[in-house]
mmCIF file of C-alpha atoms in Angstrom:
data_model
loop_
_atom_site.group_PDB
_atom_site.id
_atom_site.type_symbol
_atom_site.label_atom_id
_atom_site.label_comp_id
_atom_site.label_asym_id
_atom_site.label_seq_id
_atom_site.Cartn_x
_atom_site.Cartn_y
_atom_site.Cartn_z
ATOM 1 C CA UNK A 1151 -1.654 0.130 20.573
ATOM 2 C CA UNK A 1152 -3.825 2.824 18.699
ATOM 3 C CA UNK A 1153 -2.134 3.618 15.913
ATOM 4 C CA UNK A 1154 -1.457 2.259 12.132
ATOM 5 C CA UNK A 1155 1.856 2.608 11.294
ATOM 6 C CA UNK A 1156 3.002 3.057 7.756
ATOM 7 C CA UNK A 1157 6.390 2.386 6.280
ATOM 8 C CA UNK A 1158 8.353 4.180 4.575
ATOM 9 C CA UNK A 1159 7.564 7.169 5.067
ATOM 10 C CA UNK A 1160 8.859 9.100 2.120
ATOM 11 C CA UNK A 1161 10.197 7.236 -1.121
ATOM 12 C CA UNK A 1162 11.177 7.945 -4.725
ATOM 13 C CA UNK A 1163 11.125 5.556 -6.956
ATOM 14 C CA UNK A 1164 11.545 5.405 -11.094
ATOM 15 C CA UNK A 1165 8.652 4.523 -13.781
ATOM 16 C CA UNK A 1166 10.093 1.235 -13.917
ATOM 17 C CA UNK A 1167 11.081 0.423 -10.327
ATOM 18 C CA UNK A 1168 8.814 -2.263 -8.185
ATOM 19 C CA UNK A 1169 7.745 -0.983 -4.699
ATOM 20 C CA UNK A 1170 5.596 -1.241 -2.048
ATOM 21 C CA UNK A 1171 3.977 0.178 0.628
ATOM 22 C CA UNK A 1172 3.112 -1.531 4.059
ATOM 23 C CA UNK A 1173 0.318 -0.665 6.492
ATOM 24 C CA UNK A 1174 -0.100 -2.635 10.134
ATOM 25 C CA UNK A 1175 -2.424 -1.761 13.039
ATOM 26 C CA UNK A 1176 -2.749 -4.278 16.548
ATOM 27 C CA UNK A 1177 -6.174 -2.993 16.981
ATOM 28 C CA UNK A 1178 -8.365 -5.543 16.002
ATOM 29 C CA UNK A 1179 -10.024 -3.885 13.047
ATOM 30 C CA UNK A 1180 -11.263 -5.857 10.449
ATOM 31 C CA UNK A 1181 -11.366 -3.155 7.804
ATOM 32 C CA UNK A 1182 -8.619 -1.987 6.211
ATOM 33 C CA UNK A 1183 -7.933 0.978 3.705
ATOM 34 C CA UNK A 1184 -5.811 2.611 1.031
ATOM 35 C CA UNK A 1185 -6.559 6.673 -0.028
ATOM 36 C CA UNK A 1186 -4.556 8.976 -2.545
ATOM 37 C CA UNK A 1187 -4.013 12.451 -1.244
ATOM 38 C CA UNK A 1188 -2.605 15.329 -3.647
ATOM 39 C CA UNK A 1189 -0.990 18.239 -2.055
ATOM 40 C CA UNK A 1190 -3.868 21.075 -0.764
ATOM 41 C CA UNK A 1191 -6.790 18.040 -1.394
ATOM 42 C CA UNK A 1192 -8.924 15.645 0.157
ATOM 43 C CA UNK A 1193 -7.692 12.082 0.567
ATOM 44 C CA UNK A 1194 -9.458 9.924 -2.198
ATOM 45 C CA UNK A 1195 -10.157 6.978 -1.419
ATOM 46 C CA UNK A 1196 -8.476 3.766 -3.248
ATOM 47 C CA UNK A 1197 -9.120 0.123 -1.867
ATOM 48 C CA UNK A 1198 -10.922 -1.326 0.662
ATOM 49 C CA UNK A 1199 -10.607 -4.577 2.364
ATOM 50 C CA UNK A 1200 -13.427 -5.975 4.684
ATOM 51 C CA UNK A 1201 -12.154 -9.248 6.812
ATOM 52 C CA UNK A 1202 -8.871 -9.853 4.385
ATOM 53 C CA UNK A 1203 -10.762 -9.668 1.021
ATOM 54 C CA UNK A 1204 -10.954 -6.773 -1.114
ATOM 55 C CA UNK A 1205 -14.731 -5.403 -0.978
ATOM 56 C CA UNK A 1206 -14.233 -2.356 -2.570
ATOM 57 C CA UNK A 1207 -11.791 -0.899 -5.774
ATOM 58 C CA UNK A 1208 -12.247 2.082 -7.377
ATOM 59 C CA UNK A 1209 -11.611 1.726 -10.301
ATOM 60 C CA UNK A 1210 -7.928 2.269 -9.496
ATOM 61 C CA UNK A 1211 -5.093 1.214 -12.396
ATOM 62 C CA UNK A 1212 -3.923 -1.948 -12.507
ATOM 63 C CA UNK A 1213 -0.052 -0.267 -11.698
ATOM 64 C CA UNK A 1214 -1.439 -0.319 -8.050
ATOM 65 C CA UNK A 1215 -1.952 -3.669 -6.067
ATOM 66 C CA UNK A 1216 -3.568 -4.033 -2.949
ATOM 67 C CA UNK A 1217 -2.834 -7.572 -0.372
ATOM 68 C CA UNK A 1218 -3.695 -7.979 2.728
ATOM 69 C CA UNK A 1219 -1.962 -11.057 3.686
ATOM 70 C CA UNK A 1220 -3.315 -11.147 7.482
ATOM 71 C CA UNK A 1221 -6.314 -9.024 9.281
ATOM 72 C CA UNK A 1222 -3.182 -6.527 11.129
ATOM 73 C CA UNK A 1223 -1.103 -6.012 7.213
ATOM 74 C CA UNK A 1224 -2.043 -3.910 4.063
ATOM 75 C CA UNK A 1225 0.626 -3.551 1.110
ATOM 76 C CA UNK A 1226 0.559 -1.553 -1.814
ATOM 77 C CA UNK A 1227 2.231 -2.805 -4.630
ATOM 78 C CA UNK A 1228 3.664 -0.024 -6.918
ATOM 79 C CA UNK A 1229 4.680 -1.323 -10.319
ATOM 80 C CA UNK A 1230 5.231 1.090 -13.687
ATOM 81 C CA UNK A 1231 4.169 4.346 -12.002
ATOM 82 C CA UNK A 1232 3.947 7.673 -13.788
ATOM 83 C CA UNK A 1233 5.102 10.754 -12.305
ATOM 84 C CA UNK A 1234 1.099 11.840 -11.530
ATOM 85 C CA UNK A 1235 0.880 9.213 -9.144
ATOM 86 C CA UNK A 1236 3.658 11.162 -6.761
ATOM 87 C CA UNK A 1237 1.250 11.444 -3.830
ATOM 88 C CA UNK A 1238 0.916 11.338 -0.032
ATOM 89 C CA UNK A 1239 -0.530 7.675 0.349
ATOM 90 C CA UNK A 1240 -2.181 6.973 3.736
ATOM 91 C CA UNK A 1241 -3.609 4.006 4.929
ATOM 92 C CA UNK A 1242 -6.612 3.948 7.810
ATOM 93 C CA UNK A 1243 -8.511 1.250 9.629
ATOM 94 C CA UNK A 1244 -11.501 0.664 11.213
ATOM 95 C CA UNK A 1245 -13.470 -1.642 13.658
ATOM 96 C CA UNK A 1246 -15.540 -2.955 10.583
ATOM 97 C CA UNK A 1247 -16.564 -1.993 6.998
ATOM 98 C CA UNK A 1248 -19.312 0.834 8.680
ATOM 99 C CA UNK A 1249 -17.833 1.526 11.354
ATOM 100 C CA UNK A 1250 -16.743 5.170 11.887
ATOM 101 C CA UNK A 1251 -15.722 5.301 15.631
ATOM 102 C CA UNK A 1252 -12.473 4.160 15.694
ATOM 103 C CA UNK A 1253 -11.376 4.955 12.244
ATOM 104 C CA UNK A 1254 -7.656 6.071 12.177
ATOM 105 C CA UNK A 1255 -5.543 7.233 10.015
ATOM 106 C CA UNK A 1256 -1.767 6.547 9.424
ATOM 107 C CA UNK A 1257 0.749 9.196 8.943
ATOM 108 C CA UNK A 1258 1.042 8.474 5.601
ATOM 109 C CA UNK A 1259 4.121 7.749 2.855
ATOM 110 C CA UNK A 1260 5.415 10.444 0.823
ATOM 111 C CA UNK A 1261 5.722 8.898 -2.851
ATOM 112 C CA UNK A 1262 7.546 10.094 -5.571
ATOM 113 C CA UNK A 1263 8.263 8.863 -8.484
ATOM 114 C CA UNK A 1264 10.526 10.653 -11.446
ATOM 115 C CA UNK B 224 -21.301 18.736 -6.086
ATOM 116 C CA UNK B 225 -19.428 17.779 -2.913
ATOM 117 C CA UNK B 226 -20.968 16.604 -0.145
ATOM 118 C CA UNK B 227 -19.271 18.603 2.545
ATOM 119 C CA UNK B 228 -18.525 22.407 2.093
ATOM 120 C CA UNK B 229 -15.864 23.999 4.282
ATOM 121 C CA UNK B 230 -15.028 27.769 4.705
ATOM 122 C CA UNK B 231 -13.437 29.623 4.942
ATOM 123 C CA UNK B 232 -10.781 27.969 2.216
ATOM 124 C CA UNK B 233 -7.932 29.290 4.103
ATOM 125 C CA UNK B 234 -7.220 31.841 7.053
ATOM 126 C CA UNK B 235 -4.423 33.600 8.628
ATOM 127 C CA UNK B 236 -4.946 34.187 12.169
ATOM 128 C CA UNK B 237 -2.669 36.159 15.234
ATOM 129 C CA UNK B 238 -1.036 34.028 17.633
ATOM 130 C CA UNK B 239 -3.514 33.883 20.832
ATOM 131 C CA UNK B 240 -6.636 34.848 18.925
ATOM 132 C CA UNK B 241 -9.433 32.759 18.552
ATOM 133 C CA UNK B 242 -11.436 31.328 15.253
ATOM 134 C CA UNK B 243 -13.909 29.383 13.820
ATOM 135 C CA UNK B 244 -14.702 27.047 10.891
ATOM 136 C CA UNK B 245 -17.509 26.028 9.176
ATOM 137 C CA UNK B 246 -18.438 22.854 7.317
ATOM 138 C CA UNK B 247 -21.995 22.769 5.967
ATOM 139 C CA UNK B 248 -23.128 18.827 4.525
ATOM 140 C CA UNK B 249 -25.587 17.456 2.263
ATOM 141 C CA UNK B 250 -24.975 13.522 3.426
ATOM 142 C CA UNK B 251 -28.021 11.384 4.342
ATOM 143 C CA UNK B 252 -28.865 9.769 6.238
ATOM 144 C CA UNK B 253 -26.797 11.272 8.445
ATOM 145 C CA UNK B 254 -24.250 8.814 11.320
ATOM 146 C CA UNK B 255 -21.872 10.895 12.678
ATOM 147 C CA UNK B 256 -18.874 13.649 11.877
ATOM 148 C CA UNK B 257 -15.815 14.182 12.111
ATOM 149 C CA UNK B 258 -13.042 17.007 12.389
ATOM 150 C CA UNK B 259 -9.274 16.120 11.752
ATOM 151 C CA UNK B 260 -6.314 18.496 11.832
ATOM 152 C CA UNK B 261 -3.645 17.340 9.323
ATOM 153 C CA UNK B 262 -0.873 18.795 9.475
ATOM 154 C CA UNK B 263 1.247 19.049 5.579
ATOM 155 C CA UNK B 264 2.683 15.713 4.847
ATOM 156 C CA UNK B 265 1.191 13.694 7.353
ATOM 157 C CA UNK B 266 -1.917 12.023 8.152
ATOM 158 C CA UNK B 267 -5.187 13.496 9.666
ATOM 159 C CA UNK B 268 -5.172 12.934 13.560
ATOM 160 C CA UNK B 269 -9.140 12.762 14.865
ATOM 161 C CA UNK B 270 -10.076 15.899 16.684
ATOM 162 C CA UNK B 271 -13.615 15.323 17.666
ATOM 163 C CA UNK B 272 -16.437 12.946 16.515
ATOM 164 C CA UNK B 273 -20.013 13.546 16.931
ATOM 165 C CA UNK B 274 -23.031 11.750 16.458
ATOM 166 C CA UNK B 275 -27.050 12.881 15.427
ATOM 167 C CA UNK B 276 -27.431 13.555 19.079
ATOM 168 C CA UNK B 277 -24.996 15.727 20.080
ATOM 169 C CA UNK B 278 -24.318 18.940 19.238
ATOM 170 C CA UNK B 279 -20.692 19.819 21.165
ATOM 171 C CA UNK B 280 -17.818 18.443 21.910
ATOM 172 C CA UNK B 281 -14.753 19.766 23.571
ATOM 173 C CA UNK B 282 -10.881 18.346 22.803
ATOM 174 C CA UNK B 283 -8.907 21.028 24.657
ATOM 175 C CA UNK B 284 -8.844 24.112 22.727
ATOM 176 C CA UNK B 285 -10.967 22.819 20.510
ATOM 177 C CA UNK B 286 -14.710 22.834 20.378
ATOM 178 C CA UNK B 287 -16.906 21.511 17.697
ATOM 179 C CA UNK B 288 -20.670 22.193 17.680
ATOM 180 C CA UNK B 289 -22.824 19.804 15.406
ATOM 181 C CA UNK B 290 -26.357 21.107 14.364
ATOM 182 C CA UNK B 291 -27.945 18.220 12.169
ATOM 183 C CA UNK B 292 -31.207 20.450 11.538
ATOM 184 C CA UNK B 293 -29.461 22.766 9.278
ATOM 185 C CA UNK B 294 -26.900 20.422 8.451
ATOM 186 C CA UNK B 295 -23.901 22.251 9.838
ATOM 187 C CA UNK B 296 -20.390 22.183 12.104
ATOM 188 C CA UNK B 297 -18.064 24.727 13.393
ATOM 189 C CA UNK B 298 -14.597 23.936 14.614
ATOM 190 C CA UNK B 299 -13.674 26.873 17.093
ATOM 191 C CA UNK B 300 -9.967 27.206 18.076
ATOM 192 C CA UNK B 301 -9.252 28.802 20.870
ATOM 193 C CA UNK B 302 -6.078 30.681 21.806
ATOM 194 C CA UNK B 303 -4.757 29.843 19.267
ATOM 195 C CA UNK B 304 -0.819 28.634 19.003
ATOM 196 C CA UNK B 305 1.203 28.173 16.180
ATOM 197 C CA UNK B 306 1.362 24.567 15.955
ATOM 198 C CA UNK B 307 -2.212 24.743 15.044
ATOM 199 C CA UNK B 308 -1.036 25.730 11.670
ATOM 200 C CA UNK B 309 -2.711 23.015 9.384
ATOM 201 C CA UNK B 310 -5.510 22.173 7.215
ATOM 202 C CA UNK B 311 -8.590 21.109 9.211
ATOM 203 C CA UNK B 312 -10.970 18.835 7.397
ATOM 204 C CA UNK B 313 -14.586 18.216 8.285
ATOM 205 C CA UNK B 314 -15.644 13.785 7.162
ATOM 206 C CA UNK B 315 -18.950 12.582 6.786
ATOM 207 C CA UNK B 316 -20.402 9.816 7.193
ATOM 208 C CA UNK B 317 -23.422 8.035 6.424
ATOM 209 C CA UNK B 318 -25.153 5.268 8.175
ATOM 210 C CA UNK B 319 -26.146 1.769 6.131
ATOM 211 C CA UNK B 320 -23.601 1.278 3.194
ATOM 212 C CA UNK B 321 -19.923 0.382 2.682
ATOM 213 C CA UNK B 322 -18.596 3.445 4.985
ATOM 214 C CA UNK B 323 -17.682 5.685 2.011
ATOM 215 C CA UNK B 324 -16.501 8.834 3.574
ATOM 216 C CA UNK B 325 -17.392 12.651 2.309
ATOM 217 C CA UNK B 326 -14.402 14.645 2.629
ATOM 218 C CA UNK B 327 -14.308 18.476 2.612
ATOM 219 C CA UNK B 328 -11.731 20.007 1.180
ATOM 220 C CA UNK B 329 -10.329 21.322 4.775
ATOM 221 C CA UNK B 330 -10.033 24.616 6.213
ATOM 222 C CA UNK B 331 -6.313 25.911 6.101
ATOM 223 C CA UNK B 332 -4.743 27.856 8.606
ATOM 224 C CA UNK B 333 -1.958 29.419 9.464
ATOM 225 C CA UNK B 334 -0.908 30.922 12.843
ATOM 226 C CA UNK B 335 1.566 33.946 13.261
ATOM 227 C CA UNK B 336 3.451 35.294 15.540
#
């Protein structure tokens, strides 16, 4: 298994609506990650989780929140979003925090919120 | 200022003809690059990595040439078909730190008929 599978793949959901978003890969990584892509621009990176514990955050509103409840899982907890948060939301992993080979993205969830 | 510059922003090429990209970096010290092809909605998919040491790499019609002198790329499609219509984006990396990426802002092309 090579691949990190996100689910769902699209979803709308109201500024007062709880949601999240799930991320799993089988491939051993240990590094986990979270990125915020607006249409025609580069992915921005979000969280970062390094052996199950958060190592990096930046400096991301508290309406987002990241678990990682095992080494293969990544949520995304969506709580009182705004309408500028609709976004493509991808997930990636990779052997370890600085590793590059092997990094791989997800296909990503379409969010929307109205 | 970014760290990776891509160009052309966006191109419109014949079906069957060929092309090239360009990404042109300021990271250091330099570890290795990438090229992904994302296509709109989804996530990138890895083209072609390349380290300090090597300056091409072949994934079927696609060829990317690393020169880490003057701190440059090229992504050459050739033959071009039109599911290659996407953006193509150009990742840096770094070596030491916490693996921070430097994202261009992708090439975008579109392939017609």
């Amino acid at each position: 298994d090579t691949e990190v599978t996100q689910t769902p793949k699209h979803l709308v959901m109201g500024m007062t609506n709880k949601k999240s978003l799930k991320c799993e890969q089988h491939m051993g990584h240990r590094a986990m990650y979270w990125y915020k892509q607006k249409a025609k621009k580069p992915p921005e990176l979000m969280f970062v989780y390094s052996y199950e514990k958060l190592s990096i955050n930046e400096s991301v509103p508290s309406r987002f929140s990241p678990e990682c409840p095992n080494s293969s899982l990544l949520n995304l907890h969506l709580h009182a979003l705004q309408p500028e948060d609709s976004a493509l939301y991808l997930c990636a992993s990779s052997h370890e925090i600085q590793a590059f080979y092997g990094y791989t993205f997800g296909s990503g969830t379409r969010l929307t919120v109205v | 200022k970014n760290q990776v510059e891509q160009s052309p922003q966006s191109l419109i090429i014949l079906e069957g003809k060929n092309c090239t990209l360009q990404c042109n970096y300021t990271v250091s010290p330099f570890s290795n690059l990438r090229w992904y092809k994302q296509d709109t909605g989804r996530g990138p998919v890895s083209l072609t990595i390349m380290t300090f040491s090597e300056n091409t790499k072949s994934n079927g019609r696609y060829t990317a040439t690393l020169d880490a002198d003057t701190k440059q790329s090229s992504l050459h499609i050739t033959a071009s078909q039109l599911s290659d219509s996407a953006s193509y984006i150009c990742v840096v990396s770094a070596t030491g730190g916490n693996n921070r990426l430097a994202f261009g802002k992708g090439n975008q092309v579109v392939v017609i008929p």
